[in-house]
Amino acid sequence: MVILLDDGRHYNNPNFVFRTTPTEELKELYDFDWNTKMNTEVGIIYAYVNQLTSNHINQTKGLGLRIEREAKERIQCDGLTEKIKNLNY
């Protein structure tokens, strides 16, 4: 998961909904060549959190999620499953 935290409080746009980092400045992040840099079985999710005003983030925020690539299912071996179960005891 790629998490982008964007502090839009310093933008002067009168409409706070548009207080975000311009797309051109995020091009490097969104245009990254995940296919050659990462195993093709790995999924990729972008989480975009934006602080829009000087209010507490719980009051005025933006959140966007984008699934760039779904992960491929892998079956976990029984031995590992048993080890994990035993951690709870």
mmCIF file of C-alpha atoms in Angstrom:
data_model
loop_
_atom_site.group_PDB
_atom_site.id
_atom_site.type_symbol
_atom_site.label_atom_id
_atom_site.label_comp_id
_atom_site.label_asym_id
_atom_site.label_seq_id
_atom_site.Cartn_x
_atom_site.Cartn_y
_atom_site.Cartn_z
ATOM 1 C CA MET A 1 0.000 0.000 0.000
ATOM 2 C CA VAL A 2 1.304 3.398 -0.959
ATOM 3 C CA ILE A 3 0.043 6.040 1.484
ATOM 4 C CA LEU A 4 0.174 9.657 0.373
ATOM 5 C CA LEU A 5 -0.370 12.275 3.080
ATOM 6 C CA ASP A 6 -1.129 15.642 1.504
ATOM 7 C CA ASP A 7 -1.232 18.777 3.659
ATOM 8 C CA GLY A 8 -3.516 21.097 1.726
ATOM 9 C CA ARG A 9 -3.718 23.715 4.490
ATOM 10 C CA HIS A 10 -1.053 25.897 2.868
ATOM 11 C CA TYR A 11 -2.913 26.203 -0.458
ATOM 12 C CA ASN A 12 -4.846 29.437 -0.886
ATOM 13 C CA ASN A 13 -7.647 28.115 -3.075
ATOM 14 C CA PRO A 14 -10.899 29.592 -1.686
ATOM 15 C CA ASN A 15 -12.699 26.288 -2.235
ATOM 16 C CA PHE A 16 -11.064 23.925 0.259
ATOM 17 C CA VAL A 17 -12.078 20.835 -1.745
ATOM 18 C CA PHE A 18 -9.457 21.782 -4.342
ATOM 19 C CA ARG A 19 -6.602 22.260 -1.842
ATOM 20 C CA THR A 20 -4.529 19.359 -3.079
ATOM 21 C CA THR A 21 -1.123 18.828 -4.588
ATOM 22 C CA PRO A 22 -1.320 19.259 -8.382
ATOM 23 C CA THR A 23 -1.381 15.986 -10.322
ATOM 24 C CA GLU A 24 1.742 16.995 -12.268
ATOM 25 C CA GLU A 25 3.734 16.967 -9.026
ATOM 26 C CA LEU A 26 2.511 13.446 -8.195
ATOM 27 C CA LYS A 27 3.302 12.049 -11.639
ATOM 28 C CA GLU A 28 6.456 10.299 -10.428
ATOM 29 C CA LEU A 29 4.456 8.427 -7.794
ATOM 30 C CA TYR A 30 1.509 7.451 -9.982
ATOM 31 C CA ASP A 31 3.570 6.678 -13.095
ATOM 32 C CA PHE A 32 6.081 4.455 -11.303
ATOM 33 C CA ASP A 33 6.743 1.254 -13.257
ATOM 34 C CA TRP A 34 5.474 -1.242 -10.684
ATOM 35 C CA ASN A 35 5.517 -4.105 -13.212
ATOM 36 C CA THR A 36 9.301 -4.151 -13.577
ATOM 37 C CA LYS A 37 10.176 -3.030 -10.044
ATOM 38 C CA MET A 38 7.923 -5.376 -8.058
ATOM 39 C CA ASN A 39 6.853 -9.016 -8.157
ATOM 40 C CA THR A 40 3.737 -9.311 -10.338
ATOM 41 C CA GLU A 41 1.908 -11.261 -7.604
ATOM 42 C CA VAL A 42 1.966 -8.259 -5.268
ATOM 43 C CA GLY A 43 -1.087 -5.992 -5.221
ATOM 44 C CA ILE A 44 -0.831 -2.217 -5.203
ATOM 45 C CA ILE A 45 -3.261 0.134 -3.444
ATOM 46 C CA TYR A 46 -2.938 3.910 -3.250
ATOM 47 C CA ALA A 47 -4.391 5.570 -0.142
ATOM 48 C CA TYR A 48 -4.573 9.355 -0.449
ATOM 49 C CA VAL A 49 -5.223 11.292 2.775
ATOM 50 C CA ASN A 50 -5.597 15.057 2.541
ATOM 51 C CA GLN A 51 -5.693 17.604 5.372
ATOM 52 C CA LEU A 52 -7.880 20.243 3.692
ATOM 53 C CA THR A 53 -8.157 22.979 6.346
ATOM 54 C CA SER A 54 -6.628 23.964 9.674
ATOM 55 C CA ASN A 55 -9.466 22.113 11.447
ATOM 56 C CA HIS A 56 -8.591 18.832 13.116
ATOM 57 C CA ILE A 57 -8.193 16.097 10.494
ATOM 58 C CA ASN A 58 -11.176 14.256 11.991
ATOM 59 C CA GLN A 59 -13.372 17.225 11.014
ATOM 60 C CA THR A 60 -12.142 18.183 7.539
ATOM 61 C CA LYS A 61 -10.288 15.594 5.529
ATOM 62 C CA GLY A 62 -10.260 13.866 2.192
ATOM 63 C CA LEU A 63 -9.626 10.176 1.622
ATOM 64 C CA GLY A 64 -9.237 8.366 -1.655
ATOM 65 C CA LEU A 65 -8.429 4.735 -2.362
ATOM 66 C CA ARG A 66 -7.390 3.308 -5.691
ATOM 67 C CA ILE A 67 -6.581 -0.301 -6.470
ATOM 68 C CA GLU A 68 -3.832 -0.147 -9.048
ATOM 69 C CA ARG A 69 -3.292 -3.877 -9.255
ATOM 70 C CA GLU A 70 -4.994 -6.762 -7.434
ATOM 71 C CA ALA A 71 -2.806 -9.254 -5.618
ATOM 72 C CA LYS A 72 -2.643 -12.840 -6.781
ATOM 73 C CA GLU A 73 -3.972 -15.372 -4.298
ATOM 74 C CA ARG A 74 -1.398 -17.582 -2.611
ATOM 75 C CA ILE A 75 -2.195 -20.599 -0.480
ATOM 76 C CA GLN A 76 -0.416 -20.636 2.853
ATOM 77 C CA CYS A 77 1.147 -23.950 3.859
ATOM 78 C CA ASP A 78 -0.468 -25.789 6.781
ATOM 79 C CA GLY A 79 2.746 -25.729 8.834
ATOM 80 C CA LEU A 80 2.847 -21.919 8.835
ATOM 81 C CA THR A 81 -0.853 -21.732 9.674
ATOM 82 C CA GLU A 82 -0.261 -23.938 12.732
ATOM 83 C CA LYS A 83 2.685 -21.814 13.878
ATOM 84 C CA ILE A 84 0.540 -18.680 13.699
ATOM 85 C CA LYS A 85 -2.307 -20.353 15.612
ATOM 86 C CA ASN A 86 0.134 -21.303 18.363
ATOM 87 C CA LEU A 87 1.229 -17.664 18.808
ATOM 88 C CA ASN A 88 -2.170 -16.862 20.324
ATOM 89 C CA TYR A 89 -1.674 -19.239 23.252
#
